[in-house]
């Protein structure tokens, strides 16, 4: 399952030349070109250990991860993925390590200016977060690999909870943009309180009951995004606080999402998840 279909992932290209577009990439609603700057030769490389104090910060709604030779970004506000490769990645790494913007070489400084104006990065520490790639511990277990799951005896209660979760998710999906959906799911988690204290066995039992009834509520055409939102709503209504994880892969470009609880994948198999590099967790 993928998030959406027939969209574009973007590389910010050199000035006076087209950016590199990868068609048919399954990403969120709209992908727009950010900007293009010059591509001068002899770009200096970043020496290890340079730059102790950070002067640029990442927009809180922007997330990125390393994927092969590229940096893949997710801009939640713009509902968009984009990537940096080659010189662009070099410039961005210089920006990350910079302790003084005046020390940046001209191409990196111009790149930083473009990214600042596009609200990818900021000079304000209070308005941003550290310029660090997303890092997650790999999942340690998967619900689909559970042997002899315990029978779930509360089918009626589960069906009612699933109905409420599906309706709430359907309304939110159609009344909000992607940023609003992400914020809505985060709000559900806040309302659930300290649900991370729930035992893994209890959460797996609840998720098993959820999956037993989903064929009556969803078709195979329902995307991973909507199924994950419904599962998030279903579990948070029970006081359980799981994580909604987004992942990307580069070749071919693809995006996917799933739900985890304390390192246990609840709605996907481990082989599929292993194909994607986590980029954001809600």
PDB file of N, CA, C and O in Angstrom, residues 52-99:
ATOM      1  N   UNK A  52      30.444  23.848  15.612  1.00  0.00           N
ATOM      2  CA  UNK A  52      30.021  23.338  16.912  1.00  0.00           C
ATOM      3  C   UNK A  52      28.676  23.938  17.305  1.00  0.00           C
ATOM      4  O   UNK A  52      27.785  23.243  17.751  1.00  0.00           O
ATOM      5  N   UNK A  53      28.528  25.245  17.107  1.00  0.00           N
ATOM      6  CA  UNK A  53      27.277  25.909  17.471  1.00  0.00           C
ATOM      7  C   UNK A  53      26.419  26.099  16.232  1.00  0.00           C
ATOM      8  O   UNK A  53      26.864  26.649  15.233  1.00  0.00           O
ATOM      9  N   UNK A  54      25.207  25.643  16.316  1.00  0.00           N
ATOM     10  CA  UNK A  54      24.310  25.682  15.167  1.00  0.00           C
ATOM     11  C   UNK A  54      23.707  27.073  15.009  1.00  0.00           C
ATOM     12  O   UNK A  54      23.268  27.680  15.986  1.00  0.00           O
ATOM     13  N   UNK A  55      23.689  27.579  13.773  1.00  0.00           N
ATOM     14  CA  UNK A  55      23.101  28.895  13.525  1.00  0.00           C
ATOM     15  C   UNK A  55      21.833  28.808  12.683  1.00  0.00           C
ATOM     16  O   UNK A  55      21.119  29.789  12.559  1.00  0.00           O
ATOM     17  N   UNK A  56      21.584  27.662  12.078  1.00  0.00           N
ATOM     18  CA  UNK A  56      20.340  27.433  11.360  1.00  0.00           C
ATOM     19  C   UNK A  56      19.595  26.313  12.063  1.00  0.00           C
ATOM     20  O   UNK A  56      20.182  25.404  12.655  1.00  0.00           O
ATOM     21  N   UNK A  57      18.262  26.390  11.958  1.00  0.00           N
ATOM     22  CA  UNK A  57      17.409  25.408  12.621  1.00  0.00           C
ATOM     23  C   UNK A  57      16.374  24.913  11.632  1.00  0.00           C
ATOM     24  O   UNK A  57      16.004  25.619  10.689  1.00  0.00           O
ATOM     25  N   UNK A  58      15.893  23.724  11.850  1.00  0.00           N
ATOM     26  CA  UNK A  58      14.928  23.109  10.944  1.00  0.00           C
ATOM     27  C   UNK A  58      13.516  23.529  11.314  1.00  0.00           C
ATOM     28  O   UNK A  58      13.165  23.600  12.500  1.00  0.00           O
ATOM     29  N   UNK A  59      12.712  23.825  10.309  1.00  0.00           N
ATOM     30  CA  UNK A  59      11.298  24.111  10.553  1.00  0.00           C
ATOM     31  C   UNK A  59      10.670  22.916  11.280  1.00  0.00           C
ATOM     32  O   UNK A  59      10.885  21.774  10.879  1.00  0.00           O
ATOM     33  N   UNK A  60       9.900  23.147  12.342  1.00  0.00           N
ATOM     34  CA  UNK A  60       9.326  22.020  13.100  1.00  0.00           C
ATOM     35  C   UNK A  60       8.474  21.084  12.263  1.00  0.00           C
ATOM     36  O   UNK A  60       8.315  19.907  12.617  1.00  0.00           O
ATOM     37  N   UNK A  61       7.906  21.570  11.165  1.00  0.00           N
ATOM     38  CA  UNK A  61       7.063  20.734  10.322  1.00  0.00           C
ATOM     39  C   UNK A  61       7.819  20.103   9.159  1.00  0.00           C
ATOM     40  O   UNK A  61       7.202  19.536   8.250  1.00  0.00           O
ATOM     41  N   UNK A  62       9.138  20.198   9.174  1.00  0.00           N
ATOM     42  CA  UNK A  62       9.966  19.568   8.149  1.00  0.00           C
ATOM     43  C   UNK A  62      10.779  18.448   8.790  1.00  0.00           C
ATOM     44  O   UNK A  62      11.350  18.616   9.871  1.00  0.00           O
ATOM     45  N   UNK A  63      10.822  17.315   8.139  1.00  0.00           N
ATOM     46  CA  UNK A  63      11.555  16.152   8.632  1.00  0.00           C
ATOM     47  C   UNK A  63      12.407  15.609   7.484  1.00  0.00           C
ATOM     48  O   UNK A  63      12.010  15.691   6.324  1.00  0.00           O
ATOM     49  N   UNK A  64      13.567  15.047   7.808  1.00  0.00           N
ATOM     50  CA  UNK A  64      14.377  14.464   6.747  1.00  0.00           C
ATOM     51  C   UNK A  64      15.139  13.254   7.254  1.00  0.00           C
ATOM     52  O   UNK A  64      15.336  13.063   8.467  1.00  0.00           O
ATOM     53  N   UNK A  65      15.548  12.410   6.307  1.00  0.00           N
ATOM     54  CA  UNK A  65      16.335  11.225   6.631  1.00  0.00           C
ATOM     55  C   UNK A  65      17.315  10.958   5.509  1.00  0.00           C
ATOM     56  O   UNK A  65      17.141  11.433   4.385  1.00  0.00           O
ATOM     57  N   UNK A  66      18.354  10.219   5.818  1.00  0.00           N
ATOM     58  CA  UNK A  66      19.305   9.783   4.808  1.00  0.00           C
ATOM     59  C   UNK A  66      18.769   8.541   4.131  1.00  0.00           C
ATOM     60  O   UNK A  66      18.301   7.615   4.791  1.00  0.00           O
ATOM     61  N   UNK A  67      18.835   8.536   2.810  1.00  0.00           N
ATOM     62  CA  UNK A  67      18.337   7.399   2.036  1.00  0.00           C
ATOM     63  C   UNK A  67      19.273   7.191   0.863  1.00  0.00           C
ATOM     64  O   UNK A  67      19.280   7.986  -0.083  1.00  0.00           O
ATOM     65  N   UNK A  68      20.102   6.167   0.936  1.00  0.00           N
ATOM     66  CA  UNK A  68      21.154   5.939  -0.055  1.00  0.00           C
ATOM     67  C   UNK A  68      22.060   7.165  -0.114  1.00  0.00           C
ATOM     68  O   UNK A  68      22.578   7.584   0.897  1.00  0.00           O
ATOM     69  N   UNK A  69      22.211   7.769  -1.304  1.00  0.00           N
ATOM     70  CA  UNK A  69      23.090   8.936  -1.434  1.00  0.00           C
ATOM     71  C   UNK A  69      22.325  10.256  -1.366  1.00  0.00           C
ATOM     72  O   UNK A  69      22.880  11.311  -1.683  1.00  0.00           O
ATOM     73  N   UNK A  70      21.089  10.197  -0.952  1.00  0.00           N
ATOM     74  CA  UNK A  70      20.251  11.400  -0.950  1.00  0.00           C
ATOM     75  C   UNK A  70      19.754  11.706   0.456  1.00  0.00           C
ATOM     76  O   UNK A  70      19.737  10.852   1.344  1.00  0.00           O
ATOM     77  N   UNK A  71      19.324  12.952   0.632  1.00  0.00           N
ATOM     78  CA  UNK A  71      18.569  13.355   1.807  1.00  0.00           C
ATOM     79  C   UNK A  71      17.137  13.570   1.348  1.00  0.00           C
ATOM     80  O   UNK A  71      16.877  14.381   0.454  1.00  0.00           O
ATOM     81  N   UNK A  72      16.205  12.826   1.924  1.00  0.00           N
ATOM     82  CA  UNK A  72      14.795  12.949   1.567  1.00  0.00           C
ATOM     83  C   UNK A  72      14.092  13.760   2.645  1.00  0.00           C
ATOM     84  O   UNK A  72      14.266  13.506   3.840  1.00  0.00           O
ATOM     85  N   UNK A  73      13.292  14.737   2.219  1.00  0.00           N
ATOM     86  CA  UNK A  73      12.593  15.639   3.135  1.00  0.00           C
ATOM     87  C   UNK A  73      11.084  15.460   3.003  1.00  0.00           C
ATOM     88  O   UNK A  73      10.569  15.230   1.905  1.00  0.00           O
ATOM     89  N   UNK A  74      10.406  15.615   4.126  1.00  0.00           N
ATOM     90  CA  UNK A  74       8.942  15.684   4.148  1.00  0.00           C
ATOM     91  C   UNK A  74       8.562  17.011   4.776  1.00  0.00           C
ATOM     92  O   UNK A  74       8.873  17.273   5.942  1.00  0.00           O
ATOM     93  N   UNK A  75       7.886  17.846   4.001  1.00  0.00           N
ATOM     94  CA  UNK A  75       7.375  19.126   4.487  1.00  0.00           C
ATOM     95  C   UNK A  75       5.889  18.933   4.772  1.00  0.00           C
ATOM     96  O   UNK A  75       5.070  18.850   3.845  1.00  0.00           O
ATOM     97  N   UNK A  76       5.529  18.834   6.046  1.00  0.00           N
ATOM     98  CA  UNK A  76       4.150  18.535   6.424  1.00  0.00           C
ATOM     99  C   UNK A  76       3.223  19.681   6.021  1.00  0.00           C
ATOM    100  O   UNK A  76       2.113  19.452   5.531  1.00  0.00           O
ATOM    101  N   UNK A  77       3.650  20.925   6.215  1.00  0.00           N
ATOM    102  CA  UNK A  77       2.803  22.070   5.898  1.00  0.00           C
ATOM    103  C   UNK A  77       2.487  22.128   4.411  1.00  0.00           C
ATOM    104  O   UNK A  77       1.341  22.386   4.023  1.00  0.00           O
ATOM    105  N   UNK A  78       3.472  21.879   3.579  1.00  0.00           N
ATOM    106  CA  UNK A  78       3.271  21.928   2.129  1.00  0.00           C
ATOM    107  C   UNK A  78       2.778  20.609   1.549  1.00  0.00           C
ATOM    108  O   UNK A  78       2.524  20.526   0.351  1.00  0.00           O
ATOM    109  N   UNK A  79       2.720  19.555   2.396  1.00  0.00           N
ATOM    110  CA  UNK A  79       2.255  18.253   1.926  1.00  0.00           C
ATOM    111  C   UNK A  79       3.121  17.797   0.762  1.00  0.00           C
ATOM    112  O   UNK A  79       2.620  17.492  -0.324  1.00  0.00           O
ATOM    113  N   UNK A  80       4.437  17.713   1.003  1.00  0.00           N
ATOM    114  CA  UNK A  80       5.359  17.551  -0.113  1.00  0.00           C
ATOM    115  C   UNK A  80       6.630  16.836   0.319  1.00  0.00           C
ATOM    116  O   UNK A  80       7.129  17.038   1.431  1.00  0.00           O
ATOM    117  N   UNK A  81       7.145  15.967  -0.553  1.00  0.00           N
ATOM    118  CA  UNK A  81       8.465  15.384  -0.406  1.00  0.00           C
ATOM    119  C   UNK A  81       9.421  16.065  -1.385  1.00  0.00           C
ATOM    120  O   UNK A  81       9.023  16.453  -2.479  1.00  0.00           O
ATOM    121  N   UNK A  82      10.685  16.187  -1.006  1.00  0.00           N
ATOM    122  CA  UNK A  82      11.716  16.614  -1.948  1.00  0.00           C
ATOM    123  C   UNK A  82      13.043  16.028  -1.499  1.00  0.00           C
ATOM    124  O   UNK A  82      13.164  15.482  -0.405  1.00  0.00           O
ATOM    125  N   UNK A  83      14.058  16.099  -2.365  1.00  0.00           N
ATOM    126  CA  UNK A  83      15.335  15.461  -2.060  1.00  0.00           C
ATOM    127  C   UNK A  83      16.513  16.340  -2.423  1.00  0.00           C
ATOM    128  O   UNK A  83      16.422  17.184  -3.316  1.00  0.00           O
ATOM    129  N   UNK A  84      17.626  16.151  -1.725  1.00  0.00           N
ATOM    130  CA  UNK A  84      18.890  16.795  -2.046  1.00  0.00           C
ATOM    131  C   UNK A  84      19.900  15.705  -2.377  1.00  0.00           C
ATOM    132  O   UNK A  84      20.049  14.733  -1.620  1.00  0.00           O
ATOM    133  N   UNK A  85      20.591  15.869  -3.489  1.00  0.00           N
ATOM    134  CA  UNK A  85      21.665  14.959  -3.874  1.00  0.00           C
ATOM    135  C   UNK A  85      22.865  15.773  -4.339  1.00  0.00           C
ATOM    136  O   UNK A  85      22.754  16.967  -4.602  1.00  0.00           O
ATOM    137  N   UNK A  86      24.003  15.123  -4.434  1.00  0.00           N
ATOM    138  CA  UNK A  86      25.187  15.773  -4.985  1.00  0.00           C
ATOM    139  C   UNK A  86      25.576  17.030  -4.242  1.00  0.00           C
ATOM    140  O   UNK A  86      25.677  17.064  -3.014  1.00  0.00           O
ATOM    141  N   UNK A  87      25.775  18.121  -5.017  1.00  0.00           N
ATOM    142  CA  UNK A  87      26.202  19.394  -4.435  1.00  0.00           C
ATOM    143  C   UNK A  87      25.173  19.924  -3.445  1.00  0.00           C
ATOM    144  O   UNK A  87      25.541  20.526  -2.425  1.00  0.00           O
ATOM    145  N   UNK A  88      23.894  19.705  -3.719  1.00  0.00           N
ATOM    146  CA  UNK A  88      22.861  20.186  -2.800  1.00  0.00           C
ATOM    147  C   UNK A  88      23.014  19.554  -1.418  1.00  0.00           C
ATOM    148  O   UNK A  88      22.871  20.223  -0.393  1.00  0.00           O
ATOM    149  N   UNK A  89      23.312  18.266  -1.401  1.00  0.00           N
ATOM    150  CA  UNK A  89      23.524  17.602  -0.110  1.00  0.00           C
ATOM    151  C   UNK A  89      24.769  18.179   0.573  1.00  0.00           C
ATOM    152  O   UNK A  89      24.769  18.396   1.785  1.00  0.00           O
ATOM    153  N   UNK A  90      25.824  18.418  -0.206  1.00  0.00           N
ATOM    154  CA  UNK A  90      27.032  19.020   0.363  1.00  0.00           C
ATOM    155  C   UNK A  90      26.727  20.374   0.987  1.00  0.00           C
ATOM    156  O   UNK A  90      27.173  20.666   2.101  1.00  0.00           O
ATOM    157  N   UNK A  91      25.976  21.211   0.270  1.00  0.00           N
ATOM    158  CA  UNK A  91      25.625  22.534   0.787  1.00  0.00           C
ATOM    159  C   UNK A  91      24.822  22.412   2.077  1.00  0.00           C
ATOM    160  O   UNK A  91      25.049  23.141   3.039  1.00  0.00           O
ATOM    161  N   UNK A  92      23.847  21.495   2.064  1.00  0.00           N
ATOM    162  CA  UNK A  92      22.998  21.355   3.246  1.00  0.00           C
ATOM    163  C   UNK A  92      23.820  20.880   4.445  1.00  0.00           C
ATOM    164  O   UNK A  92      23.595  21.331   5.575  1.00  0.00           O
ATOM    165  N   UNK A  93      24.760  19.984   4.232  1.00  0.00           N
ATOM    166  CA  UNK A  93      25.597  19.526   5.334  1.00  0.00           C
ATOM    167  C   UNK A  93      26.477  20.659   5.858  1.00  0.00           C
ATOM    168  O   UNK A  93      26.751  20.730   7.062  1.00  0.00           O
ATOM    169  N   UNK A  94      26.925  21.542   4.977  1.00  0.00           N
ATOM    170  CA  UNK A  94      27.666  22.722   5.423  1.00  0.00           C
ATOM    171  C   UNK A  94      26.782  23.622   6.281  1.00  0.00           C
ATOM    172  O   UNK A  94      27.222  24.151   7.312  1.00  0.00           O
ATOM    173  N   UNK A  95      25.528  23.785   5.861  1.00  0.00           N
ATOM    174  CA  UNK A  95      24.583  24.599   6.627  1.00  0.00           C
ATOM    175  C   UNK A  95      24.361  23.990   8.011  1.00  0.00           C
ATOM    176  O   UNK A  95      24.345  24.698   9.024  1.00  0.00           O
ATOM    177  N   UNK A  96      24.212  22.672   8.057  1.00  0.00           N
ATOM    178  CA  UNK A  96      23.978  21.996   9.332  1.00  0.00           C
ATOM    179  C   UNK A  96      25.140  22.201  10.306  1.00  0.00           C
ATOM    180  O   UNK A  96      24.939  22.316  11.517  1.00  0.00           O
ATOM    181  N   UNK A  97      26.355  22.234   9.776  1.00  0.00           N
ATOM    182  CA  UNK A  97      27.543  22.316  10.629  1.00  0.00           C
ATOM    183  C   UNK A  97      28.027  23.744  10.834  1.00  0.00           C
ATOM    184  O   UNK A  97      29.015  23.957  11.541  1.00  0.00           O
ATOM    185  N   UNK A  98      27.349  24.713  10.237  1.00  0.00           N
ATOM    186  CA  UNK A  98      27.831  26.089  10.280  1.00  0.00           C
ATOM    187  C   UNK A  98      27.658  26.702  11.667  1.00  0.00           C
ATOM    188  O   UNK A  98      26.596  26.615  12.280  1.00  0.00           O
ATOM    189  N   UNK A  99      28.722  27.348  12.148  1.00  0.00           N
ATOM    190  CA  UNK A  99      28.640  28.117  13.393  1.00  0.00           C
ATOM    191  C   UNK A  99      28.558  29.611  13.108  1.00  0.00           C
ATOM    192  O   UNK A  99      28.297  30.405  14.004  1.00  0.00           O
TER     193      UNK A  99
END
